[in-house]
XYZ file of C-alpha atoms in Angstrom:
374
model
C 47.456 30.502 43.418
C 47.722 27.112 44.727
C 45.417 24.208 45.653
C 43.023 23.716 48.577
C 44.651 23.026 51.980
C 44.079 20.107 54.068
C 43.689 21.109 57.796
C 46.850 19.061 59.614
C 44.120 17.227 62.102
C 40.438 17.164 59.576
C 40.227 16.349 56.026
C 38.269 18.859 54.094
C 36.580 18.336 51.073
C 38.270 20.272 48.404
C 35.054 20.682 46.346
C 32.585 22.083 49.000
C 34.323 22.620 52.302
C 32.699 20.243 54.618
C 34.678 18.163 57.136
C 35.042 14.639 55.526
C 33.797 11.662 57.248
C 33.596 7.807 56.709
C 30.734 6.744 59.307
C 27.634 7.974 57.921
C 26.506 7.880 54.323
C 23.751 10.203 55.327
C 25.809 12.567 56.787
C 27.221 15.645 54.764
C 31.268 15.175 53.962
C 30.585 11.326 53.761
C 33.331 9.396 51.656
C 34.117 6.041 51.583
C 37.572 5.439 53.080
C 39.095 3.902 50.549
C 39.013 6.982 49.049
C 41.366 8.718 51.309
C 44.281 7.324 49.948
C 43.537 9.859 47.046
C 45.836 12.999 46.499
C 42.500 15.455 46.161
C 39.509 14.378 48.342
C 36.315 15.287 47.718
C 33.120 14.258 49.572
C 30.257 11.748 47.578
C 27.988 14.181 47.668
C 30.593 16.357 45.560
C 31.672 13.719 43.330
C 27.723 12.130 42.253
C 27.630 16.003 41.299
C 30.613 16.304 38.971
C 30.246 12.665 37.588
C 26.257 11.931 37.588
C 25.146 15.638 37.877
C 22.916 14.485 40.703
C 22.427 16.860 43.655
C 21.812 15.771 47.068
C 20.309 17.774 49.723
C 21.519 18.610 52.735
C 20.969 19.456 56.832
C 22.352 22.936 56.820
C 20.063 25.602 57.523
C 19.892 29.271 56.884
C 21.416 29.822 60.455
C 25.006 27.844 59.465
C 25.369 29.757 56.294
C 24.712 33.430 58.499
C 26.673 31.989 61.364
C 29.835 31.996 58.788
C 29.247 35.231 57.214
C 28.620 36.897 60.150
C 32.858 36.220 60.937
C 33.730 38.226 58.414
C 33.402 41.727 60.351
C 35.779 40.329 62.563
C 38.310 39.925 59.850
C 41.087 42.448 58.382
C 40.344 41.464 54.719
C 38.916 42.538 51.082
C 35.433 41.625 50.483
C 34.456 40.499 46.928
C 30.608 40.544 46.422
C 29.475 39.033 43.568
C 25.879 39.773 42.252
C 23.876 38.063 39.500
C 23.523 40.861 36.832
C 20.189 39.253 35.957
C 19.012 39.037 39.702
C 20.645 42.001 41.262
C 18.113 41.750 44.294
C 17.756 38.288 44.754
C 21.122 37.789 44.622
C 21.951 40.686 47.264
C 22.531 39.573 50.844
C 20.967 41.338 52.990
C 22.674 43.200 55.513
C 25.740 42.993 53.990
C 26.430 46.144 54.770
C 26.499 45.254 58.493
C 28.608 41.782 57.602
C 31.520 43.518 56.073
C 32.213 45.891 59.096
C 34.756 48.160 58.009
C 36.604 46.007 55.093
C 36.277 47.586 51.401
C 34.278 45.569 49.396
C 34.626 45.017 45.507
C 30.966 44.737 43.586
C 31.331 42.327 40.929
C 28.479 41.609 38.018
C 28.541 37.940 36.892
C 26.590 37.019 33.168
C 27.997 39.994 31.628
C 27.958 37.328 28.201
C 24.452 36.264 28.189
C 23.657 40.517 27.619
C 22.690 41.757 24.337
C 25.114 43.639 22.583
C 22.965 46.848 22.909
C 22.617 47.037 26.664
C 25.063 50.007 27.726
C 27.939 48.240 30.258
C 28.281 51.760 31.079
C 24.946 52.240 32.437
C 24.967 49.114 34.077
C 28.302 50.115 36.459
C 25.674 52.725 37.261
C 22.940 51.402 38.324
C 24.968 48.657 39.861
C 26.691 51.371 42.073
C 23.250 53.552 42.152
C 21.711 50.497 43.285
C 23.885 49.132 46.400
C 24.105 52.620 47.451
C 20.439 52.224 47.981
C 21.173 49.336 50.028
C 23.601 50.638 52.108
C 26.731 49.814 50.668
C 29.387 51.634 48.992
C 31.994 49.466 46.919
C 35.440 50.453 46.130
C 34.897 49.698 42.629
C 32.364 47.624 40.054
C 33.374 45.171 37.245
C 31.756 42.876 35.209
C 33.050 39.523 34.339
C 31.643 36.025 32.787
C 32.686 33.693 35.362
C 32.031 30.650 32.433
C 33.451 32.235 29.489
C 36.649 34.261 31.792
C 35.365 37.660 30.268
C 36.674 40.370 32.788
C 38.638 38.264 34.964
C 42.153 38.732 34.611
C 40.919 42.197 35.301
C 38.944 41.553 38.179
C 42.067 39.707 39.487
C 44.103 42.675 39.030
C 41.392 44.925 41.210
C 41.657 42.147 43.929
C 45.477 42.081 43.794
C 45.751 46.003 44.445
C 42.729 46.520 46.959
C 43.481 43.957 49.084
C 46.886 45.248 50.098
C 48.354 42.051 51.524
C 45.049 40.696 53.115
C 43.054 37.938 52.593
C 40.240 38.123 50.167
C 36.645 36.734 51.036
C 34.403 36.171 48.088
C 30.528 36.286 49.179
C 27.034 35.919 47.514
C 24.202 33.815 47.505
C 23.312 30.742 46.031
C 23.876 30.675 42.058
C 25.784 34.051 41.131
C 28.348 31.391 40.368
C 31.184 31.944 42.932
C 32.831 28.761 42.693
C 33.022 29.603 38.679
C 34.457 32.669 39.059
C 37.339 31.223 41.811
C 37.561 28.138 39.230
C 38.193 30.587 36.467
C 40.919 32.622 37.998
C 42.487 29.078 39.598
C 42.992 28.359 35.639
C 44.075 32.046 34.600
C 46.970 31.529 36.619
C 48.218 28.070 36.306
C 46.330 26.166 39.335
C 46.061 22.106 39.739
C 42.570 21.938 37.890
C 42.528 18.375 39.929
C 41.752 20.828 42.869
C 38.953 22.518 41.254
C 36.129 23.602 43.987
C 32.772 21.734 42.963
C 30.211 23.799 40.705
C 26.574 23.217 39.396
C 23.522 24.992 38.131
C 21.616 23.923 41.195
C 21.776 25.928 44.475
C 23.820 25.412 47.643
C 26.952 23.652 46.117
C 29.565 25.188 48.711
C 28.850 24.358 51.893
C 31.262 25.391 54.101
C 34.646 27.722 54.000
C 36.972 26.783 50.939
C 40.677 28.724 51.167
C 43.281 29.054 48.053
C 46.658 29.680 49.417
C 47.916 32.610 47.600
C 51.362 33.400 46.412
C 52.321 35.583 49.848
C 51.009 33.541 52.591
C 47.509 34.825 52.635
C 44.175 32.974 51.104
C 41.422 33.535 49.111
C 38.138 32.473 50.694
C 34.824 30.911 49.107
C 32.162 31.098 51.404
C 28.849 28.837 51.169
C 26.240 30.707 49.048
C 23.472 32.000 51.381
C 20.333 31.169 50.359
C 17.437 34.116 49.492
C 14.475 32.634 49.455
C 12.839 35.169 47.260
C 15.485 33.873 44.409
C 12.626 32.703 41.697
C 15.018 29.798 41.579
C 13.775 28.891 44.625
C 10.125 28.155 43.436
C 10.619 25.749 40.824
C 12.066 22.356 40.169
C 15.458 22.476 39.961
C 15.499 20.774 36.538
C 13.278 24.014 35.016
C 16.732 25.948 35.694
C 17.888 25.778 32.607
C 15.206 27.109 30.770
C 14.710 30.112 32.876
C 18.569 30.791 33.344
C 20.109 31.710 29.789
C 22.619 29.925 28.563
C 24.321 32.061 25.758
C 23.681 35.908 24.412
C 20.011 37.139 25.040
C 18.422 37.659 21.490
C 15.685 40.253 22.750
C 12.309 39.843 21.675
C 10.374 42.804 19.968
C 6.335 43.220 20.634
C 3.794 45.695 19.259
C 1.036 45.835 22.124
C -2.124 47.290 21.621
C -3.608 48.549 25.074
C -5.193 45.665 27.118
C -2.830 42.904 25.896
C -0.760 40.909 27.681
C 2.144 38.702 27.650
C 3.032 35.562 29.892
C 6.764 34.253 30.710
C 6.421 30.753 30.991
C 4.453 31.075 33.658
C 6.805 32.694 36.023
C 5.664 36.283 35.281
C 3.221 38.668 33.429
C 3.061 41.648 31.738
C 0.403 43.722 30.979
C 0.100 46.895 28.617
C -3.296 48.563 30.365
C -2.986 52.322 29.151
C -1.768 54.553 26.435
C -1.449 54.620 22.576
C 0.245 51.277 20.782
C 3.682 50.903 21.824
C 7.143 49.137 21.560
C 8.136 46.506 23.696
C 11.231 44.928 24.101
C 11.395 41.618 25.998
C 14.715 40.643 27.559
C 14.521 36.767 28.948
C 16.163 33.349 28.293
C 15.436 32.503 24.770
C 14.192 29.223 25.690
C 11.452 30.848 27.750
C 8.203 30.211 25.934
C 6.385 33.276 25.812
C 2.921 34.041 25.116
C 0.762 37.049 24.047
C -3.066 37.372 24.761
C -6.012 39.798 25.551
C -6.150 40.802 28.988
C -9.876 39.764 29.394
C -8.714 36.332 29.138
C -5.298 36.354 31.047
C -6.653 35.157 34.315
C -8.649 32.241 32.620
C -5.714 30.967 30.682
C -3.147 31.143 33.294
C -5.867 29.446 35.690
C -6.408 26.796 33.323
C -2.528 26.405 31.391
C -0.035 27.082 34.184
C 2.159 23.782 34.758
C 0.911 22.979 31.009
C 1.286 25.648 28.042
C 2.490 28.228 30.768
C 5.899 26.278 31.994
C 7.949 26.463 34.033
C 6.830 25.838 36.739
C 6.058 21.816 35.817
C 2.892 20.466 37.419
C 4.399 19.731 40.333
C 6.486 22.907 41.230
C 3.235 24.698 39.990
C 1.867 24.002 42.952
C 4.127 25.540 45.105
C 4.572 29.201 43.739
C 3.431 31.840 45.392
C 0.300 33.846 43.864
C 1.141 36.487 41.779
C 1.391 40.302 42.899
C 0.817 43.019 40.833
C 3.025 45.862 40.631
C 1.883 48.638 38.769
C 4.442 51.490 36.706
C 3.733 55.101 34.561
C 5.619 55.103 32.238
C 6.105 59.206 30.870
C 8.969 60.322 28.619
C 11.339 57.901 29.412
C 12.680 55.067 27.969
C 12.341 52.483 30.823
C 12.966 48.582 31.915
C 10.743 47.190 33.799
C 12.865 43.755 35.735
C 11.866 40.634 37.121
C 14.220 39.808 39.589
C 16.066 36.382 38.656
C 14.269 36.264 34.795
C 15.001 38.841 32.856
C 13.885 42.821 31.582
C 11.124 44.227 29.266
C 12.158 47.318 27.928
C 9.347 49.773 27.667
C 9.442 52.396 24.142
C 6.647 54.841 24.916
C 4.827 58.133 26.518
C 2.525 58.373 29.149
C 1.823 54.612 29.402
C 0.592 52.559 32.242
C 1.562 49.112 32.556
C 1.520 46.407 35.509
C 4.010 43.476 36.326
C 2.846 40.537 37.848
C 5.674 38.038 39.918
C 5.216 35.438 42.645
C 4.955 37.094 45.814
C 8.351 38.135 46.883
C 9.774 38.165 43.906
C 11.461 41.344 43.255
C 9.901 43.631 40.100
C 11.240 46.848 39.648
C 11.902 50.165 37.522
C 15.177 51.625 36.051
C 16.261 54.165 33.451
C 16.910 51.257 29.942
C 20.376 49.837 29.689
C 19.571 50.145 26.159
């Protein structure tokens, strides 16, 4: 792998993409000119994020981001999709399906190190497969890799290396699967210029327009701007409340003994409540810096009403006031051990018979059932 190219008649900014210009400082690709002369140039915007940490935002809309996926059913190419393992549905893209055309596409689950030991990677290719089946697409293959920590990756580039049979490789997903990581992480693997290093943060949107990486026989690999789902939970709150929600090492799970009628708060992101059946086992699978709290269900709505954006953060009390209300979504739980996910926070895994329980998530927020991982 080598570096990123610089168009013979633009400058592009080898950390996000953009076009790079010197006129207007409130224009996205802005750099001053004296930083031309520079072997690697990278936008301002790019470098007050790798030096300051600040993020700026920008004029793109939704419509740019589709308008450069929707090229890629026109290309002759291997597809690799990478998912958020802890967001599988806010992380899809939907459609994809449609985007692709006819090129195979590689399904790739980022995180893999932030899972507990005792989730089954096993069942997880599963119900990775299981579920883009149920969304219309068919992969080649699965893998799972840690984008920070390089887990999987030499494999992963060994998968790309045989299924793209002399093509170019595309690498899609939406805002903070971490992409850029994952091409970062391979660009090291295999001796790259680190001074070309694409730009990468915690917050969302940080590629914003087509990045290529020559590879060794004349073709490129692609990184393509991270659409944005609005139903991500990221979405809803501050960007600084990130890191709390988004785990940073292993998951250490969380073990509650619910009577019927109690109920437990996640920051204040989500709820769960335990509403039928005979005292149970619950497993809680979320960022360990995610305050949770455990009360009777008589006085859930009262102390969320009165504690959200205080006791019950994130959200802060700013970003408190723009989630969505909660919706309830209600599960039976009968002989089988189940986890019930929060799209984008985590997994409670439920250890009982014939129980009812209900999960309650900002409207449009994805919660859903599966057979445990456990």
């Amino acid at each position: 792998m080598g570096g990123v190219s610089v168009n013979e008649r633009e400058l592009i900014c080898s950390g996000c993409g953009v076009k790079i210009q010197t006129e207007d400082k409130q224009e996205i690709g802005y750099t001053p000119a004296a930083a031309l002369e520079k072997d690697v140039i990278i936008c301002q915007r790019c470098f007050r994020l790798k030096h300051y940490n600040e993020v700026q935002d920008v004029s793109l809309t939704d419509d740019d981001f589709l308008k450069i996926l929707n090229t890629l059913g026109t290309k002759n190419a291997l597809i690799v999709k990478l998912i958020d393992i802890f967001d599988f549905n806010g992380s899809w893209l939907p459609g994809l399906h449609r985007f692709v055309g006819k090129n195979d596409v590689l399904l790739v689950g980022n995180k893999v190190d932030l899972l507990p030991k005792s989730v089954n990677r096993n069942r997880l290719i599963n119900w990775m497969k299981k579920s883009a089946k149920e969304l219309g697409l068919k992969p080649v293959d699965v893998s799972l890799i840690s984008a920070v920590k390089g887990d999987g990756i030499e494999k992963v580039a060994g998968q790309i290396d045989q299924l793209r049979k002399g093509k170019d490789v595309y690498i899609v997903g939406s805002t903070n699967v971490g992409k850029s990581t994952f091409i970062n992480k391979m660009i090291q693997t295999f001796g790259g210029d680190e001074e070309q290093m694409i730009t990468t943060s915690h917050f969302p949107g940080t590629t914003l327009d087509m990045i290529d990486i020559p590879l060794d026989d004349g073709q490129a690999l692609y990184d393509t701007p991270g659409i944005i789902n609005h139903h991500q939970i990221a979405h809803y709150i501050d960007k600084k409340e990130l890191k709390v929600i988004t785990p940073k090492k292993e998951i250490k799970p969380i073990v509650f003994q619910l009577n019927p009628k109690q109920t437990l708060f996640f920051g204040g992101l989500a709820r769960f409540d335990f509403s039928e059946g005979e005292r149970a086992s619950f497993v809680c699978h979320f960022s360990n810096e995610l305050n949770i709290h455990r009360t009777k269900q008589e006085k859930a709505d009262e102390l969320y009403k009165n504690h959200l954006g205080e006791m019950l953060t994130p959200p802060g009390e700013l970003s408190k006031e723009l989630l969505p209300p909660f919706v309830k979504h209600e599960f039976i739980i009968k002989d089988t051990k189940s986890d019930i996910v929060f799209s984008g926070l985590g997994w409670v895994t439920v250890n009982g018979t014939n129980l009812t329980v209900a999960a309650y998530a900002p409207k449009g927020v994805g919660v859903s059932i599966r057979e445990s991982l456990i």
